[in-house]
CSV table of C-alpha atoms in Angstrom, one decimal:
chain,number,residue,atom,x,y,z
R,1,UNK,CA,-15.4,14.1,-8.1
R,2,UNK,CA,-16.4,12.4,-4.8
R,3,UNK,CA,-19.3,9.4,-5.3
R,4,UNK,CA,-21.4,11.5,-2.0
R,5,UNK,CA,-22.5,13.8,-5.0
R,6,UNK,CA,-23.8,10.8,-7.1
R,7,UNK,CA,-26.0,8.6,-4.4
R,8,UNK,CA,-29.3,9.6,-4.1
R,9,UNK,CA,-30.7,10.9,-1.0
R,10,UNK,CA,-33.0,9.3,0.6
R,11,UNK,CA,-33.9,12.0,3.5
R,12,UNK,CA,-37.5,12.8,3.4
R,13,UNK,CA,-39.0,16.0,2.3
R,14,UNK,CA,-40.5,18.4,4.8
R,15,UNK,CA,-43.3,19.1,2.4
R,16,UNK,CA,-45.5,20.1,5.6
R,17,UNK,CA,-43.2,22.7,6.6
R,18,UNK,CA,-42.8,26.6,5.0
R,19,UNK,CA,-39.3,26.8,3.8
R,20,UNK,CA,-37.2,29.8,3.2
R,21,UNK,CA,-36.3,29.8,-0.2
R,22,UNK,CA,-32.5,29.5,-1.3
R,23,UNK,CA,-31.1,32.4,-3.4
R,24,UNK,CA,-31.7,31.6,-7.0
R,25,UNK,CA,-28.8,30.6,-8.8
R,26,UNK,CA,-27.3,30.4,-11.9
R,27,UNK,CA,-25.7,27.5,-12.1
R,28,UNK,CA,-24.4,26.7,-15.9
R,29,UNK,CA,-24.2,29.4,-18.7
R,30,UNK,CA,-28.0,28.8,-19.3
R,31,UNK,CA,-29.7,26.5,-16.4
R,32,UNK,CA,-30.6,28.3,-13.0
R,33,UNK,CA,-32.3,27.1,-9.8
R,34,UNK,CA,-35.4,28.9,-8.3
R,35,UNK,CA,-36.7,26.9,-5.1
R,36,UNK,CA,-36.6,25.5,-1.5
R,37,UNK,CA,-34.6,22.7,0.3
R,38,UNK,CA,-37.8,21.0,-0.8
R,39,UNK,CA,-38.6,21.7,-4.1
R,40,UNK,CA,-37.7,24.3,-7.2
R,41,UNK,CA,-38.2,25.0,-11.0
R,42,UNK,CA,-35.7,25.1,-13.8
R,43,UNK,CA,-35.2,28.2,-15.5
R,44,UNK,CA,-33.8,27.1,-18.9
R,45,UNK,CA,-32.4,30.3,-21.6
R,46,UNK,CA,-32.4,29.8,-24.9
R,47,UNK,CA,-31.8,32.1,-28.3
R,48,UNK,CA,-35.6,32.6,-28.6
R,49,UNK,CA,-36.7,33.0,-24.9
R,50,UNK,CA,-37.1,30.7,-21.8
R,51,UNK,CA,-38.0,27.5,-20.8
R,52,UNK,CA,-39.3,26.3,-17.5
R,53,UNK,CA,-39.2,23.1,-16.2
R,54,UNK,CA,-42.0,22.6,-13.0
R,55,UNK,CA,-43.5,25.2,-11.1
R,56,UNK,CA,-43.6,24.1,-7.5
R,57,UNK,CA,-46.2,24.5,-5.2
R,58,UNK,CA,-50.1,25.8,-6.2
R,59,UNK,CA,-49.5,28.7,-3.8
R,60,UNK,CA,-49.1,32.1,-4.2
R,61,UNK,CA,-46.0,32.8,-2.3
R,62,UNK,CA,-44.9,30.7,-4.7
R,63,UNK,CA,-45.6,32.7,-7.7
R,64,UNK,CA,-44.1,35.6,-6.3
R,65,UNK,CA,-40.9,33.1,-5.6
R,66,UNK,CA,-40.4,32.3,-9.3
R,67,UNK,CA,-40.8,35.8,-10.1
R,68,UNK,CA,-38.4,37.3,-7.8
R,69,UNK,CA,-36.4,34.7,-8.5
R,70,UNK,CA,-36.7,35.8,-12.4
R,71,UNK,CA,-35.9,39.8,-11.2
R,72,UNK,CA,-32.4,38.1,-9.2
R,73,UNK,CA,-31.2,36.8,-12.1
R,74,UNK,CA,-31.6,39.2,-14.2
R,75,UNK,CA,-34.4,37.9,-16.6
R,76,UNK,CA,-37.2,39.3,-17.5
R,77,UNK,CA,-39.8,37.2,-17.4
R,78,UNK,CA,-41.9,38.8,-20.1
R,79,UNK,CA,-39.6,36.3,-22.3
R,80,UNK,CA,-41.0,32.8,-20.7
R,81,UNK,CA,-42.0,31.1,-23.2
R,82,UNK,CA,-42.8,27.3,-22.2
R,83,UNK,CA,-43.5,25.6,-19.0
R,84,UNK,CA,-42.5,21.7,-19.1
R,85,UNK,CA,-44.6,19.9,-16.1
R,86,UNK,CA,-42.5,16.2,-15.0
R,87,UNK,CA,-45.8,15.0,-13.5
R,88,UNK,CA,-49.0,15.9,-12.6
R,89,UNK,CA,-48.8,16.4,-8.6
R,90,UNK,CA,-49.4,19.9,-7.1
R,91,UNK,CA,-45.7,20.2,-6.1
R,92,UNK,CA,-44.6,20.6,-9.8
R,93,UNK,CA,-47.8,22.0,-11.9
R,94,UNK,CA,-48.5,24.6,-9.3
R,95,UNK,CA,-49.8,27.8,-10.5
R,96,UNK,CA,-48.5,28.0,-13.6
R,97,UNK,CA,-51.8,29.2,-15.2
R,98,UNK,CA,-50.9,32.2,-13.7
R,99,UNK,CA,-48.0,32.4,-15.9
R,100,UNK,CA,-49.7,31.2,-19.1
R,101,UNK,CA,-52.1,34.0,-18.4
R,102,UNK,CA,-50.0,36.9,-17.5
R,103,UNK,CA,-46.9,36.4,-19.8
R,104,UNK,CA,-48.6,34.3,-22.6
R,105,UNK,CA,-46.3,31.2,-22.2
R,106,UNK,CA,-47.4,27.5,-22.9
R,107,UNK,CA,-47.6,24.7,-20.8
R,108,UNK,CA,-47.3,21.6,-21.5
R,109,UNK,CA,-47.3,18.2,-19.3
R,110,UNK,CA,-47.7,14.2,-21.2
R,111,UNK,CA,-51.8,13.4,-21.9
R,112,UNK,CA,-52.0,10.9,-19.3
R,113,UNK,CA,-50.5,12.9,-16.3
R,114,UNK,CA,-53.0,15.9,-17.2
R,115,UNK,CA,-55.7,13.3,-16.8
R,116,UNK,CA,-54.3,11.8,-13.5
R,117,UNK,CA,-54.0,15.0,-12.3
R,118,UNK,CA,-57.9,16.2,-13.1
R,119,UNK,CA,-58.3,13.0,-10.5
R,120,UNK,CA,-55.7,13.0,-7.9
R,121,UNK,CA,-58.4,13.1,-5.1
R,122,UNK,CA,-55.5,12.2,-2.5
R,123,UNK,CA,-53.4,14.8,-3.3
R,124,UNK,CA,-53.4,17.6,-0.5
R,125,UNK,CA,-53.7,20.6,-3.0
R,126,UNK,CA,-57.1,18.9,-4.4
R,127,UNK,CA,-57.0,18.2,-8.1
R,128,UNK,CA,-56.0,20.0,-10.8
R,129,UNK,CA,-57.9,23.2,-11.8
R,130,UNK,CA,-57.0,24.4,-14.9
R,131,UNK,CA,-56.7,23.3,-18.3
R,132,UNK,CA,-53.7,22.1,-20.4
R,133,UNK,CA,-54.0,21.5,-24.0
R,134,UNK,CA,-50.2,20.7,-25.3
R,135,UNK,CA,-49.1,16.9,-24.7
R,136,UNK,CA,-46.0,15.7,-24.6
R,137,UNK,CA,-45.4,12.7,-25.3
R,138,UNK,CA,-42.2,9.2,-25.5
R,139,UNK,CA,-39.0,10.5,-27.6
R,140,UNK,CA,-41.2,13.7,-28.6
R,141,UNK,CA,-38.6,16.6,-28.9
R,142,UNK,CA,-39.3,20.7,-27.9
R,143,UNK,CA,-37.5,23.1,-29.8
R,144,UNK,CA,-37.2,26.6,-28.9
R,145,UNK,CA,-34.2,28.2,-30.5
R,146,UNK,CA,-30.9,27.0,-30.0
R,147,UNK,CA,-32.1,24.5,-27.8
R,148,UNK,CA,-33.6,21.2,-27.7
R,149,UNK,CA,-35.4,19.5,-25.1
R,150,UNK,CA,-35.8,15.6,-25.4
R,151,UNK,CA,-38.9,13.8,-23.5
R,152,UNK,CA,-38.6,10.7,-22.1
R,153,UNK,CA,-42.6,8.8,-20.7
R,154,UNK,CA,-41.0,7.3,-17.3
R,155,UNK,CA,-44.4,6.0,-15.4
R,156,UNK,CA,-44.1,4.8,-12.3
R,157,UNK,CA,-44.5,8.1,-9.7
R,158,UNK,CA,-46.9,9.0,-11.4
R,159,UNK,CA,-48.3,7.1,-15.0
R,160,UNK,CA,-47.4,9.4,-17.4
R,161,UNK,CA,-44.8,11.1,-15.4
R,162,UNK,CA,-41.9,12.8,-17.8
R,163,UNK,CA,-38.3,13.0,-17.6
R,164,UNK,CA,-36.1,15.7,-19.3
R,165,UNK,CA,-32.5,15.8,-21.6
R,166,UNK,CA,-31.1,18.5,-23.0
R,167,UNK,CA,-27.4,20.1,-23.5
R,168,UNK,CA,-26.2,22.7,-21.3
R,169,UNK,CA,-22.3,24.4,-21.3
R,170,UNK,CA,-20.4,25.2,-18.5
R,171,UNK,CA,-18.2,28.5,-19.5
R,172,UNK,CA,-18.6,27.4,-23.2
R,173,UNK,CA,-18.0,23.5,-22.5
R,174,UNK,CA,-21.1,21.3,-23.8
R,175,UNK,CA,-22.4,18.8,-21.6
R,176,UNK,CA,-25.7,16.8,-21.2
R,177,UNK,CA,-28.3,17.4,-18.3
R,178,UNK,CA,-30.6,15.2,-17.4
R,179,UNK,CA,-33.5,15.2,-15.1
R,180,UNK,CA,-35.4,11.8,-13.5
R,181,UNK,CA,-39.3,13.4,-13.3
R,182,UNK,CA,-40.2,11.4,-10.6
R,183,UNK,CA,-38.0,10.8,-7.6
R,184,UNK,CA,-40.7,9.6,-5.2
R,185,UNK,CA,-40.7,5.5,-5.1
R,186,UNK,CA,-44.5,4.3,-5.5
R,187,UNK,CA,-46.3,2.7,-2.6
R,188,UNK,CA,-48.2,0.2,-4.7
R,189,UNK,CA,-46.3,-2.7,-5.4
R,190,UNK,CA,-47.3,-2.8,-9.0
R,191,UNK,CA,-46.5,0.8,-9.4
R,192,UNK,CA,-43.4,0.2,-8.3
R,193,UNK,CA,-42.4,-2.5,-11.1
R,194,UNK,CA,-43.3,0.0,-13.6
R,195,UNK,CA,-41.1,2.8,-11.8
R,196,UNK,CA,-38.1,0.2,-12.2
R,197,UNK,CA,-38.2,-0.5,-15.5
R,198,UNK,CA,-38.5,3.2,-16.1
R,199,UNK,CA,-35.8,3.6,-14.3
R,200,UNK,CA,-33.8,1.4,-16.6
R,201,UNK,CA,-34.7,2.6,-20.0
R,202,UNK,CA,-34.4,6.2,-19.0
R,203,UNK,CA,-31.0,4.9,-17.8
R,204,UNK,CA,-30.0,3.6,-21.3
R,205,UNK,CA,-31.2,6.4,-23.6
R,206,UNK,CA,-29.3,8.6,-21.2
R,207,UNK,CA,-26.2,6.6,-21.8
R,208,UNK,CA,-27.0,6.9,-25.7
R,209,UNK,CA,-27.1,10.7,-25.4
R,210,UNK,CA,-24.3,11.1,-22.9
R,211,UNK,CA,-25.9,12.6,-20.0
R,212,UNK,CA,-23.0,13.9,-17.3
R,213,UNK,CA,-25.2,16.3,-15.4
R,214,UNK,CA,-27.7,15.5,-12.7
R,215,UNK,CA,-30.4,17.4,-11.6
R,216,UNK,CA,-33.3,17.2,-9.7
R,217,UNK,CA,-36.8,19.5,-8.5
R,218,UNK,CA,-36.4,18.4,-5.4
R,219,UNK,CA,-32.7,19.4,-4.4
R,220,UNK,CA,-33.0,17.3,-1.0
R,221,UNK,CA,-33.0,14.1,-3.2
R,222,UNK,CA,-29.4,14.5,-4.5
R,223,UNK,CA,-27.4,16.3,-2.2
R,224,UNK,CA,-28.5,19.7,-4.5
R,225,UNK,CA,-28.9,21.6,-1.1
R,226,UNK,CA,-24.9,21.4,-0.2
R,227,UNK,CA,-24.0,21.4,-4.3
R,228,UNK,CA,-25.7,25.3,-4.7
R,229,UNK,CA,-24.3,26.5,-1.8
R,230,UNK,CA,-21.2,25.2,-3.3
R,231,UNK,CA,-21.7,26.6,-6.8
R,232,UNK,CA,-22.3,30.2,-5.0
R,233,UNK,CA,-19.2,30.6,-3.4
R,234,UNK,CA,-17.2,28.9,-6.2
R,235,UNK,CA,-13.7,30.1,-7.2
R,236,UNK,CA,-11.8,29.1,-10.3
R,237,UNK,CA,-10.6,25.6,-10.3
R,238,UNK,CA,-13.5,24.3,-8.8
R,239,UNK,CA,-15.1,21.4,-10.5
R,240,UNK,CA,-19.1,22.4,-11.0
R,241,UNK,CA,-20.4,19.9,-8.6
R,242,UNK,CA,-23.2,18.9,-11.0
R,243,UNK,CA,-21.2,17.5,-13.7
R,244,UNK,CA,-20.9,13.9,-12.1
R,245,UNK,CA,-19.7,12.5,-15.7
R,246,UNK,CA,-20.9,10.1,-18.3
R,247,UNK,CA,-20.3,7.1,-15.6
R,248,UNK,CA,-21.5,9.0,-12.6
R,249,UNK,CA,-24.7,9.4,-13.9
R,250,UNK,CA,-25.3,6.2,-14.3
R,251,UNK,CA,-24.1,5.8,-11.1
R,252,UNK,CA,-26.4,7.7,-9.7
R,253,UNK,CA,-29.1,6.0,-11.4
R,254,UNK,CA,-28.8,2.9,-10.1
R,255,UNK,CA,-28.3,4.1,-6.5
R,256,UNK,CA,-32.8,5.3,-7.2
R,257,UNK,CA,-32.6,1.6,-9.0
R,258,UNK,CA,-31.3,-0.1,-5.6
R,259,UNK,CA,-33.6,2.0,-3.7
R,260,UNK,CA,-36.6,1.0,-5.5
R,261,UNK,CA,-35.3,-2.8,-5.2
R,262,UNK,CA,-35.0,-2.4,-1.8
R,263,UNK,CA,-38.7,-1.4,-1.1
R,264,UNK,CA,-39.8,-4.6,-3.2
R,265,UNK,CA,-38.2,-6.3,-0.9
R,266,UNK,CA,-39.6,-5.0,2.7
């Protein structure tokens, strides 16, 4: 597998712009993509229903994104049964009291992000305006059938911003996915120390646990644009291009570590 598919991307988002959305994909035996260029949600199956991680944008062609998305591949989302937030910016929590409301999931984001977020004057979608009552927290663990979904606190974006690890198999073969909540490096300097070290440790437990898949919610950040267009018109004998391997995601890793050096510096 090429590195290009490892080094993060440091174009910048278009978040100011109305995007058409990409066709939602399916692209392991239980992981889809529902999204933007800019930004997208996890849809995550599992033996007792579905997970899903972030729910872009607090708008409501939005909404009816995810559940279009839901009808194209074949889900019904009467069966959602969790929403994991990374971090508490508008981009990711979006509506998903709408969700919690209509289909009776539960959401859950860490303590100190839903307090952030209740706060976030700057942010351009105003602060948060509903309520959510299940915490994740460090090394907590969600189970929901045959799957399990390990939590990682990786401050720094944001200060009690999340990231995610959990298997996924690629016509039957097991592999490990994770996902780095926060992509954006901070503008405060201190922030930014915090982000590093984050960086670091989510790193190592990910090199405990053996993670060879990389994703991210915002597919402009690693090449995710190019690799789902790829994983649409696959054929057989095409290597998925989101299994990177145990080395290339830690590869990748330290390409947001340099990054992140690299603005201490300037």
């Amino acid at each position: 597998m090429e590195k290009y598919w490892r080094i993060p991307n440091p174009i910048k988002p278009l978040f100011n712009k109305e995007l058409e959305p990409f066709p939602s994909t399916k692209f392991f035996d239980q992981l889809s993509f529902i999204g933007n260029p800019n930004v997208g949600c996890f849809v995550l199956e599992t033996s007792e229903g579905i997970i899903m991680i972030d729910c872009m944008e607090p708008k409501d062609q939005y909404v009816e994104m995810i559940e279009k998305g839901f009808s194209d591949l074949g889900l019904d989302i009467k069966d959602l049964k969790a929403i994991l937030i990374t971090h508490g910016h508008g981009d990711h929590y979006g509506k998903a009291d709408y969700f919690r409301e209509k289909y009776g999931c539960r959401l859950y984001i860490s303590k100190t992000d839903y307090e952030y977020a209740l706060q976030d004057y700057r942010s351009p979608v105003g602060v948060l305006s509903f309520e959510i009552n299940d915490y994740l927290g460090d090394m907590d663990t969600l189970k929901l059938g045959d799957t399990q979904i390990t939590c990682v606190m990786t401050p720094g974006h944001t200060p009690g911003c999340l990231s995610f690890i959990f298997p996924v198999t690629d016509e039957g073969k097991r592999h490990m996915a994770g996902i780095w909540g926060g992509t954006g490096i901070p503008r405060d300097p201190g922030l930014v120390n915090e982000y590093l070290n984050s960086i670091r440790r989510f790193s190592s437990i990910c090199k405990e646990m053996g993670c060879d898949v990389e994703i991210s919610s915002h597919p402009f950040v690693n090449n995710g644009i190019a690799r789902l267009e790829i994983i649409r018109n696959i054929t057989d004998g095409v290597q998925n291009p989101f299994v990177v391997g145990k080395e290339g995601y830690q590869y990748s890793m330290k390409g947001f570590e340099k990054m992140c050096l690299e603005s201490m510096e300037n």
